[in-house]
């Protein structure tokens, strides 16, 4: 009751104060606040003095959700103090009651601010590189900032201020804000960094410099379609001279370049230096058009370059057998070529090469003929010019990287015929990585289950020479070869089915990629072996039945110990299941039973549960009965002996006794002896009915 009345009075007082605040707001209030206003960081301390010039008042004080004071009399200063200001909507008021009963109050303006927890920048609805000329929206996420009306979001590209955003929304409590910026990047913006910054401009009373939080920079990549750099598209040359065709282009990502031609012409040799791409053709003999195709992920463009040959009407050697031959050559070939082939053979030394990708190679092409118009090598790399008066030409490449290279040695005979021989080149590359894994499975394996191991071989060439070998420990399990023919590097996956047994637990599987490149290839064969894969094999529990018969007899009063042992991996947990009413004692896997019943031993591990049910049957214990019977018989027999002896003794010493009488008198003695000599508690009645229990 007391509390309710008090709070009503207190509430009434507040209402009165509020009403008075409305009524007296503009009246001169003899209160001065020091400082007059405050900007406080959330959680900081604050202290404000409210002083009055009036000495004649009935009391003054602070009213606030935190740090309010009671009505104080005979003071001219009251202080509002909060150690940890955390009320976002606090509105402290200093009030005074003058001597004539009038009251007035002054609200203290306080701004609580909070710097954001996090400022992050991202591209909206897009990831990866940007494309020139496309519009993208950058978003700046500012988390937990207050007050919103003092926030300025600034966008930067590098150090250049692009834009600033302010908010007209008024919010005292912290909010999450997202500002956006539209950009349409150009190729020059590639690699630029965008940032956004949240700044709190809290006016002259606020902290200086303004509290700011800046996002991590956002690096942008700007791609654009390939473009040709200016260059000639018609080149005039004199016959037999060399020519360079220019197909320089730019683009991001840097474009790939491909040359095609409509005529088979010249020893082409492409040179690429940055954006400058040049095709060098030696000994041009015929008009031709070359197409230069420049491609990147954003597009493909083609440029035609015409090579015009002003030919003095002289004889020129036909360079290639593939060139449209003059009818003359065609007709003379079948008749005369064969004997010449024998006489002027070309010989390669070595006749075939196996080269590791990027290695150097050098092959001599020699002829026994001294009487020829010239010989040379034709190849995408390392081709030579037509050399006269020699009988050896060498094809040399320092860094062989053309997977499909087919170098050809040719000789021009005097009659205009040409012989050529292609050098067989095998380029190989050992895999970048060989790794082994279990397909669609992780964790321990279970005995008897099939698993598929996979061997991933990355970037190997040539496929037809690859042998994948599977090992368990050091034992070779399987080897796999490929009939696929591929000159370029490929990724290959070989698989092996295994069905592990418990003995395989802890075994290590490995796979090895071996390149068997024939007798010309490197010896020993280049191999790359995977890291070993260790397997764990679990198997289900198996209860040792030899120690746990299915049926066990138990004698009354003699408990039997049932030993349940099980083998399994992981080690099985043993549990006995039985009628809880039974009298047993359990220790480890051993159960001591006293009564008949079914006792179920279960062994459980992660793999499975096995159980054996033991039937315990109760047998009466005949040992005491038999012992009792034997003892009784011993007593009876000994009594009979005593009687016989005493009769014999009396007959000899004391006179005549009838044997019949002596036997009769001995019977009570026998009973007494039996009762005294037998300790077993078994009653005599049991003797008469043992067969019931057999
Ligand atoms: C408030 O007044 C007390 C003395 O009454 C003085 O010590 C203190 O510095 C004053 N605080 C402010 C913020 O003026
Ligand atoms: C201020 O109060 C807030 C919320 O009650 C609490 O989390 C913070 O630890 C306090 N700070 C200090 C310095 O007492
Ligand atoms: C914000 O941008 C406006 C014009 O967009 C500019 O007048 C003002 O100075 C900028 N403010 C700041 C703090 O840079
Ligand atoms: C500001 O107010 C407008 C209109 O109520 C609302 O649409 C907008 O989401 C608010 N902005 C923020 C940052 O809360
Ligand atoms: C952005 O670019 C800078 C400088 O070029 C570099 O140091 C930084 O690692 C890049 N950041 C990311 C996320 O790529
Ligand atoms: C064309 O090529 C010639 C030399 O072959 C050169 O002098 C000339 O400047 C080139 N023209 C253009 C437009 O590049
Ligand atoms: C022109 O075509 C022939 C036959 O297709 C080819 O052997 C030759 O390398 C090509 N030249 C160029 C520069 O592509
Ligand atoms: C190449 O073409 C030009 C003009 O089209 C012609 O004058 C010249 O004879 C041709 N050269 C050959 C080798 O055909
Ligand atoms: C061989 O060429 C490849 C590709 O052009 C290059 O990456 C490599 O560095 C070169 N190696 C040598 C030894 O020049
Ligand atoms: C590969 O396996 C086959 C039979 O599967 C065997 O004959 C051959 O010797 C094995 N090769 C190697 C290199 O072990
Ligand atoms: C269970 O019995 C076996 C054989 O009687 C004994 O070796 C083993 O220690 C016993 N285990 C426990 C936990 O008592
Ligand atoms: C023995 O116990 C196991 C598990 O507790 C149960 O699955 C099984 O059916 C039981 N066997 C019998 C015969 O009650």
CSV table of N, CA and C in Angstrom, one decimal, residues 63-194:
chain,number,residue,atom,x,y,z
A,63,UNK,N,16.3,15.7,-13.1
A,63,UNK,CA,15.4,14.6,-13.4
A,63,UNK,C,15.9,13.9,-14.6
A,64,UNK,N,16.3,12.6,-14.5
A,64,UNK,CA,16.8,11.8,-15.6
A,64,UNK,C,16.6,10.4,-15.4
A,65,UNK,N,16.6,9.6,-16.5
A,65,UNK,CA,16.5,8.1,-16.3
A,65,UNK,C,17.7,7.6,-15.6
A,66,UNK,N,18.9,8.2,-15.8
A,66,UNK,CA,20.1,7.8,-15.0
A,66,UNK,C,20.7,9.1,-14.4
A,67,UNK,N,21.2,9.0,-13.2
A,67,UNK,CA,21.9,10.1,-12.6
A,67,UNK,C,21.1,11.2,-12.1
A,68,UNK,N,19.7,11.0,-12.0
A,68,UNK,CA,18.8,12.1,-11.5
A,68,UNK,C,19.2,12.3,-10.0
A,69,UNK,N,18.9,13.5,-9.5
A,69,UNK,CA,19.2,13.8,-8.1
A,69,UNK,C,17.8,14.0,-7.4
A,70,UNK,N,17.9,14.1,-6.1
A,70,UNK,CA,16.7,14.4,-5.3
A,70,UNK,C,16.6,16.0,-5.3
A,71,UNK,N,15.5,16.4,-4.8
A,71,UNK,CA,15.3,17.9,-4.7
A,71,UNK,C,16.2,18.4,-3.6
A,72,UNK,N,17.1,19.3,-3.9
A,72,UNK,CA,18.0,19.7,-2.9
A,72,UNK,C,17.7,21.2,-2.6
A,73,UNK,N,17.8,21.5,-1.3
A,73,UNK,CA,17.5,22.8,-0.8
A,73,UNK,C,18.8,23.5,-0.4
A,74,UNK,N,18.8,24.8,-0.3
A,74,UNK,CA,19.9,25.6,0.1
A,74,UNK,C,21.2,25.3,-0.7
A,75,UNK,N,21.0,25.0,-2.0
A,75,UNK,CA,22.2,24.8,-2.8
A,75,UNK,C,22.0,25.7,-4.0
A,76,UNK,N,23.1,26.0,-4.7
A,76,UNK,CA,23.0,26.8,-5.9
A,76,UNK,C,23.5,26.0,-7.1
A,77,UNK,N,24.1,24.8,-6.9
A,77,UNK,CA,24.6,24.0,-8.0
A,77,UNK,C,24.2,22.6,-7.7
A,78,UNK,N,23.6,21.9,-8.7
A,78,UNK,CA,23.3,20.5,-8.7
A,78,UNK,C,24.0,19.9,-9.9
A,79,UNK,N,24.6,18.7,-9.7
A,79,UNK,CA,25.4,18.1,-10.8
A,79,UNK,C,24.7,16.8,-11.2
A,80,UNK,N,24.6,16.7,-12.5
A,80,UNK,CA,24.1,15.5,-13.1
A,80,UNK,C,25.3,14.7,-13.6
A,81,UNK,N,25.5,13.5,-13.0
A,81,UNK,CA,26.7,12.7,-13.3
A,81,UNK,C,26.3,11.3,-13.7
A,82,UNK,N,26.8,10.8,-14.8
A,82,UNK,CA,26.6,9.4,-15.2
A,82,UNK,C,28.0,8.8,-15.6
A,83,UNK,N,28.4,7.7,-15.0
A,83,UNK,CA,29.7,7.2,-15.3
A,83,UNK,C,29.8,6.5,-16.6
A,84,UNK,N,28.6,6.0,-17.1
A,84,UNK,CA,28.6,5.1,-18.2
A,84,UNK,C,27.3,5.4,-18.9
A,85,UNK,N,27.3,6.3,-19.8
A,85,UNK,CA,26.0,6.8,-20.4
A,85,UNK,C,25.6,5.8,-21.6
A,86,UNK,N,24.5,5.1,-21.3
A,86,UNK,CA,24.1,4.1,-22.3
A,86,UNK,C,22.7,4.2,-22.7
A,87,UNK,N,22.0,5.2,-22.3
A,87,UNK,CA,20.6,5.4,-22.6
A,87,UNK,C,20.5,6.3,-23.8
A,88,UNK,N,20.2,5.7,-25.0
A,88,UNK,CA,20.2,6.4,-26.3
A,88,UNK,C,19.2,7.6,-26.3
A,89,UNK,N,18.1,7.5,-25.5
A,89,UNK,CA,17.1,8.5,-25.6
A,89,UNK,C,17.1,9.4,-24.4
A,90,UNK,N,18.1,9.5,-23.6
A,90,UNK,CA,18.1,10.2,-22.4
A,90,UNK,C,17.9,11.7,-22.6
A,91,UNK,N,17.1,12.3,-21.7
A,91,UNK,CA,16.8,13.8,-21.8
A,91,UNK,C,16.8,14.3,-20.4
A,92,UNK,N,18.0,14.6,-19.9
A,92,UNK,CA,18.0,15.1,-18.5
A,92,UNK,C,17.5,16.5,-18.4
A,93,UNK,N,16.8,16.8,-17.3
A,93,UNK,CA,16.2,18.1,-17.1
A,93,UNK,C,16.6,18.6,-15.7
A,94,UNK,N,17.0,19.8,-15.7
A,94,UNK,CA,17.3,20.5,-14.4
A,94,UNK,C,16.1,21.4,-14.0
A,95,UNK,N,15.6,21.2,-12.8
A,95,UNK,CA,14.4,22.0,-12.4
A,95,UNK,C,14.7,22.8,-11.1
A,96,UNK,N,13.9,23.8,-10.9
A,96,UNK,CA,14.0,24.6,-9.7
A,96,UNK,C,12.6,25.0,-9.3
A,97,UNK,N,12.4,25.0,-8.0
A,97,UNK,CA,11.1,25.6,-7.4
A,97,UNK,C,11.4,26.8,-6.7
A,98,UNK,N,10.8,27.9,-7.2
A,98,UNK,CA,11.2,29.2,-6.6
A,98,UNK,C,10.4,29.4,-5.3
A,99,UNK,N,10.7,30.4,-4.5
A,99,UNK,CA,10.1,30.7,-3.2
A,99,UNK,C,8.6,30.9,-3.4
A,100,UNK,N,8.2,31.5,-4.5
A,100,UNK,CA,6.7,31.7,-4.6
A,100,UNK,C,6.0,30.5,-5.2
A,101,UNK,N,6.7,29.4,-5.2
A,101,UNK,CA,6.0,28.1,-5.6
A,101,UNK,C,6.1,27.9,-7.1
A,102,UNK,N,6.6,28.8,-7.9
A,102,UNK,CA,6.7,28.6,-9.3
A,102,UNK,C,7.8,27.6,-9.6
A,103,UNK,N,7.6,26.8,-10.6
A,103,UNK,CA,8.7,25.9,-11.0
A,103,UNK,C,9.0,26.1,-12.5
A,104,UNK,N,10.3,25.9,-12.8
A,104,UNK,CA,10.7,25.9,-14.2
A,104,UNK,C,11.8,24.8,-14.4
A,105,UNK,N,11.9,24.4,-15.6
A,105,UNK,CA,13.0,23.4,-15.9
A,105,UNK,C,13.7,23.7,-17.2
A,106,UNK,N,14.8,23.2,-17.3
A,106,UNK,CA,15.7,23.4,-18.5
A,106,UNK,C,16.1,22.0,-19.0
A,107,UNK,N,15.9,21.6,-20.2
A,107,UNK,CA,16.3,20.3,-20.8
A,107,UNK,C,17.8,20.4,-21.2
A,108,UNK,N,18.6,19.5,-20.9
A,108,UNK,CA,20.0,19.5,-21.3
A,108,UNK,C,20.1,18.8,-22.6
A,109,UNK,N,20.6,19.4,-23.7
A,109,UNK,CA,20.8,18.7,-24.9
A,109,UNK,C,22.0,17.9,-24.9
A,110,UNK,N,21.8,16.6,-25.1
A,110,UNK,CA,23.0,15.6,-25.2
A,110,UNK,C,22.9,14.8,-26.4
A,111,UNK,N,24.0,14.7,-27.2
A,111,UNK,CA,24.0,13.8,-28.4
A,111,UNK,C,24.9,12.6,-28.0
A,112,UNK,N,24.3,11.4,-28.1
A,112,UNK,CA,25.1,10.2,-27.9
A,112,UNK,C,25.5,9.7,-29.3
A,113,UNK,N,26.8,9.4,-29.4
A,113,UNK,CA,27.2,8.8,-30.8
A,113,UNK,C,28.0,7.5,-30.6
A,114,UNK,N,28.0,6.8,-31.7
A,114,UNK,CA,28.7,5.5,-31.7
A,114,UNK,C,29.3,5.3,-33.1
A,115,UNK,N,30.6,5.0,-33.1
A,115,UNK,CA,31.3,4.7,-34.4
A,115,UNK,C,30.8,3.3,-34.9
A,116,UNK,N,30.8,3.1,-36.2
A,116,UNK,CA,30.2,1.8,-36.6
A,116,UNK,C,31.2,0.6,-36.2
A,117,UNK,N,30.5,-0.6,-36.0
A,117,UNK,CA,31.3,-1.8,-35.7
A,117,UNK,C,32.1,-2.2,-36.9
A,118,UNK,N,31.6,-1.9,-38.1
A,118,UNK,CA,32.2,-2.5,-39.3
A,118,UNK,C,31.8,-1.7,-40.5
A,119,UNK,N,32.7,-1.4,-41.4
A,119,UNK,CA,32.4,-0.7,-42.7
A,119,UNK,C,32.9,-1.6,-43.7
A,120,UNK,N,32.1,-2.1,-44.7
A,120,UNK,CA,32.6,-3.0,-45.7
A,120,UNK,C,32.1,-2.6,-47.1
A,121,UNK,N,32.9,-2.9,-48.1
A,121,UNK,CA,32.5,-2.5,-49.4
A,121,UNK,C,32.4,-3.7,-50.3
A,122,UNK,N,31.4,-3.8,-51.2
A,122,UNK,CA,31.2,-4.9,-52.0
A,122,UNK,C,30.6,-4.5,-53.3
A,123,UNK,N,30.6,-5.4,-54.3
A,123,UNK,CA,30.0,-5.1,-55.6
A,123,UNK,C,28.6,-5.9,-55.5
A,124,UNK,N,27.6,-5.2,-55.8
A,124,UNK,CA,26.2,-5.8,-55.7
A,124,UNK,C,26.0,-6.7,-56.9
A,125,UNK,N,25.5,-7.9,-56.6
A,125,UNK,CA,25.1,-8.8,-57.7
A,125,UNK,C,26.1,-9.1,-58.7
A,126,UNK,N,27.4,-9.2,-58.3
A,126,UNK,CA,28.4,-9.4,-59.3
A,126,UNK,C,29.7,-9.9,-58.5
A,127,UNK,N,30.4,-10.8,-59.2
A,127,UNK,CA,31.7,-11.1,-58.6
A,127,UNK,C,32.6,-11.4,-59.8
A,128,UNK,N,33.9,-11.3,-59.5
A,128,UNK,CA,34.9,-11.5,-60.6
A,128,UNK,C,35.2,-10.2,-61.3
A,129,UNK,N,35.9,-10.3,-62.4
A,129,UNK,CA,36.3,-9.1,-63.1
A,129,UNK,C,35.2,-8.4,-63.7
A,130,UNK,N,35.3,-7.1,-63.8
A,130,UNK,CA,34.3,-6.2,-64.4
A,130,UNK,C,34.6,-6.1,-65.9
A,131,UNK,N,33.6,-5.7,-66.7
A,131,UNK,CA,33.8,-5.5,-68.1
A,131,UNK,C,33.6,-4.0,-68.4
A,132,UNK,N,34.5,-3.5,-69.2
A,132,UNK,CA,34.6,-2.1,-69.5
A,132,UNK,C,33.2,-1.6,-70.1
A,133,UNK,N,32.7,-0.5,-69.6
A,133,UNK,CA,31.5,0.1,-70.1
A,133,UNK,C,30.2,-0.5,-69.5
A,134,UNK,N,30.3,-1.4,-68.6
A,134,UNK,CA,29.2,-2.0,-67.9
A,134,UNK,C,29.0,-1.2,-66.6
A,135,UNK,N,27.7,-1.1,-66.2
A,135,UNK,CA,27.5,-0.4,-65.0
A,135,UNK,C,27.5,-1.4,-63.8
A,136,UNK,N,28.1,-1.0,-62.7
A,136,UNK,CA,28.1,-1.8,-61.5
A,136,UNK,C,27.7,-1.0,-60.3
A,137,UNK,N,27.2,-1.6,-59.4
A,137,UNK,CA,26.7,-0.9,-58.2
A,137,UNK,C,27.6,-1.3,-57.0
A,138,UNK,N,28.3,-0.4,-56.4
A,138,UNK,CA,29.1,-0.7,-55.2
A,138,UNK,C,28.3,-0.4,-54.0
A,139,UNK,N,28.4,-1.2,-53.0
A,139,UNK,CA,27.6,-1.0,-51.8
A,139,UNK,C,28.5,-0.9,-50.6
A,140,UNK,N,28.2,0.0,-49.8
A,140,UNK,CA,29.0,0.2,-48.6
A,140,UNK,C,28.1,-0.1,-47.4
A,141,UNK,N,28.4,-1.1,-46.6
A,141,UNK,CA,27.6,-1.5,-45.5
A,141,UNK,C,28.2,-1.0,-44.2
A,142,UNK,N,27.4,-0.2,-43.5
A,142,UNK,CA,27.9,0.4,-42.3
A,142,UNK,C,27.1,-0.2,-41.1
A,143,UNK,N,27.7,-0.8,-40.2
A,143,UNK,CA,27.0,-1.5,-39.2
A,143,UNK,C,27.0,-0.8,-37.9
A,144,UNK,N,25.8,-0.6,-37.3
A,144,UNK,CA,25.6,-0.1,-36.0
A,144,UNK,C,26.3,1.3,-35.8
A,145,UNK,N,25.7,2.3,-36.4
A,145,UNK,CA,26.2,3.6,-36.3
A,145,UNK,C,25.0,4.5,-35.7
A,146,UNK,N,25.4,5.5,-34.9
A,146,UNK,CA,24.4,6.5,-34.4
A,146,UNK,C,25.2,7.8,-34.1
A,147,UNK,N,24.5,8.9,-34.3
A,147,UNK,CA,23.2,9.0,-34.9
A,147,UNK,C,23.3,9.2,-36.4
A,148,UNK,N,22.2,8.7,-37.1
A,148,UNK,CA,22.2,8.6,-38.5
A,148,UNK,C,22.4,10.0,-39.1
A,149,UNK,N,21.7,11.0,-38.5
A,149,UNK,CA,21.7,12.4,-39.1
A,149,UNK,C,23.1,13.0,-39.2
A,150,UNK,N,24.0,12.5,-38.4
A,150,UNK,CA,25.4,13.1,-38.4
A,150,UNK,C,26.4,12.3,-39.3
A,151,UNK,N,25.8,11.2,-40.0
A,151,UNK,CA,26.7,10.4,-40.7
A,151,UNK,C,27.0,10.9,-42.1
A,152,UNK,N,28.2,10.9,-42.6
A,152,UNK,CA,28.6,11.3,-44.0
A,152,UNK,C,29.3,10.1,-44.5
A,153,UNK,N,28.8,9.5,-45.6
A,153,UNK,CA,29.5,8.3,-46.2
A,153,UNK,C,30.3,8.9,-47.4
A,154,UNK,N,31.6,8.7,-47.4
A,154,UNK,CA,32.4,9.2,-48.5
A,154,UNK,C,33.0,8.1,-49.3
A,155,UNK,N,32.9,8.2,-50.6
A,155,UNK,CA,33.4,7.2,-51.6
A,155,UNK,C,34.7,7.7,-52.2
A,156,UNK,N,35.7,6.8,-52.2
A,156,UNK,CA,37.0,7.1,-52.7
A,156,UNK,C,37.4,6.2,-53.8
A,157,UNK,N,38.0,6.7,-54.9
A,157,UNK,CA,38.7,5.8,-55.8
A,157,UNK,C,40.2,6.2,-55.7
A,158,UNK,N,41.0,5.3,-55.1
A,158,UNK,CA,42.3,5.7,-54.7
A,158,UNK,C,42.2,6.8,-53.7
A,159,UNK,N,42.8,7.9,-53.9
A,159,UNK,CA,42.7,9.0,-52.9
A,159,UNK,C,41.7,10.1,-53.3
A,160,UNK,N,41.0,9.8,-54.5
A,160,UNK,CA,40.1,10.8,-55.0
A,160,UNK,C,38.7,10.6,-54.4
A,161,UNK,N,38.2,11.7,-53.9
A,161,UNK,CA,36.8,11.7,-53.3
A,161,UNK,C,35.8,11.7,-54.5
A,162,UNK,N,35.0,10.7,-54.6
A,162,UNK,CA,34.1,10.6,-55.7
A,162,UNK,C,32.7,11.1,-55.3
A,163,UNK,N,32.3,10.9,-54.1
A,163,UNK,CA,30.9,11.3,-53.8
A,163,UNK,C,30.8,11.2,-52.2
A,164,UNK,N,29.9,12.0,-51.7
A,164,UNK,CA,29.6,11.9,-50.3
A,164,UNK,C,28.1,11.9,-50.1
A,165,UNK,N,27.7,11.1,-49.1
A,165,UNK,CA,26.2,10.9,-49.0
A,165,UNK,C,25.9,11.3,-47.5
A,166,UNK,N,24.8,12.0,-47.3
A,166,UNK,CA,24.3,12.3,-46.0
A,166,UNK,C,22.9,11.8,-45.8
A,167,UNK,N,22.4,11.7,-44.6
A,167,UNK,CA,21.1,11.1,-44.4
A,167,UNK,C,20.2,12.1,-43.6
A,168,UNK,N,19.0,12.2,-44.1
A,168,UNK,CA,18.1,13.1,-43.5
A,168,UNK,C,17.3,12.4,-42.4
A,169,UNK,N,17.3,11.0,-42.5
A,169,UNK,CA,16.6,10.3,-41.4
A,169,UNK,C,17.2,10.6,-40.1
A,170,UNK,N,16.3,10.8,-39.1
A,170,UNK,CA,16.7,11.1,-37.8
A,170,UNK,C,16.6,9.9,-36.9
A,171,UNK,N,17.6,9.5,-36.3
A,171,UNK,CA,17.6,8.3,-35.5
A,171,UNK,C,18.6,8.4,-34.3
A,172,UNK,N,18.1,8.3,-33.1
A,172,UNK,CA,19.0,8.4,-32.0
A,172,UNK,C,19.8,7.1,-31.7
A,173,UNK,N,19.1,6.0,-32.0
A,173,UNK,CA,19.6,4.7,-31.8
A,173,UNK,C,20.5,4.2,-32.9
A,174,UNK,N,21.4,3.3,-32.7
A,174,UNK,CA,22.3,2.8,-33.8
A,174,UNK,C,21.5,2.0,-34.9
A,175,UNK,N,22.0,2.2,-36.1
A,175,UNK,CA,21.3,1.6,-37.2
A,175,UNK,C,22.3,1.0,-38.1
A,176,UNK,N,21.9,0.1,-39.0
A,176,UNK,CA,22.7,-0.4,-40.1
A,176,UNK,C,22.4,0.4,-41.4
A,177,UNK,N,23.4,0.9,-42.1
A,177,UNK,CA,23.1,1.7,-43.2
A,177,UNK,C,23.9,1.1,-44.4
A,178,UNK,N,23.2,1.2,-45.6
A,178,UNK,CA,23.9,0.8,-46.8
A,178,UNK,C,23.9,1.9,-47.8
A,179,UNK,N,25.1,2.4,-48.2
A,179,UNK,CA,25.1,3.4,-49.3
A,179,UNK,C,25.6,2.8,-50.6
A,180,UNK,N,25.1,3.3,-51.7
A,180,UNK,CA,25.5,2.7,-52.9
A,180,UNK,C,26.1,3.7,-53.9
A,181,UNK,N,26.9,3.2,-54.8
A,181,UNK,CA,27.6,4.1,-55.8
A,181,UNK,C,27.6,3.4,-57.1
A,182,UNK,N,27.1,4.0,-58.2
A,182,UNK,CA,27.1,3.4,-59.5
A,182,UNK,C,28.5,3.7,-60.1
A,183,UNK,N,29.1,2.7,-60.7
A,183,UNK,CA,30.3,3.0,-61.5
A,183,UNK,C,30.2,2.3,-62.8
A,184,UNK,N,31.0,2.9,-63.8
A,184,UNK,CA,31.0,2.3,-65.1
A,184,UNK,C,32.5,2.3,-65.5
A,185,UNK,N,33.3,1.3,-65.1
A,185,UNK,CA,34.7,1.4,-65.2
A,185,UNK,C,35.2,1.4,-66.6
A,186,UNK,N,36.3,2.0,-66.8
A,186,UNK,CA,37.0,2.0,-68.1
A,186,UNK,C,38.3,1.2,-67.9
A,187,UNK,N,39.0,0.8,-69.0
A,187,UNK,CA,40.2,0.0,-69.0
A,187,UNK,C,41.2,0.6,-68.1
A,188,UNK,N,41.2,2.0,-68.0
A,188,UNK,CA,42.3,2.6,-67.2
A,188,UNK,C,42.0,2.4,-65.7
A,189,UNK,N,40.8,2.0,-65.4
A,189,UNK,CA,40.5,1.8,-63.9
A,189,UNK,C,40.9,0.4,-63.5
A,190,UNK,N,41.5,-0.4,-64.4
A,190,UNK,CA,41.9,-1.8,-64.0
A,190,UNK,C,42.9,-1.7,-62.8
A,191,UNK,N,42.7,-2.4,-61.8
A,191,UNK,CA,43.6,-2.4,-60.6
A,191,UNK,C,43.3,-1.3,-59.6
A,192,UNK,N,42.3,-0.4,-59.9
A,192,UNK,CA,42.0,0.7,-59.0
A,192,UNK,C,41.4,0.1,-57.7
A,193,UNK,N,41.5,0.9,-56.7
A,193,UNK,CA,41.0,0.5,-55.4
A,193,UNK,C,39.9,1.5,-55.0
A,194,UNK,N,38.7,0.9,-54.7
A,194,UNK,CA,37.6,1.7,-54.2
A,194,UNK,C,37.5,1.5,-52.7
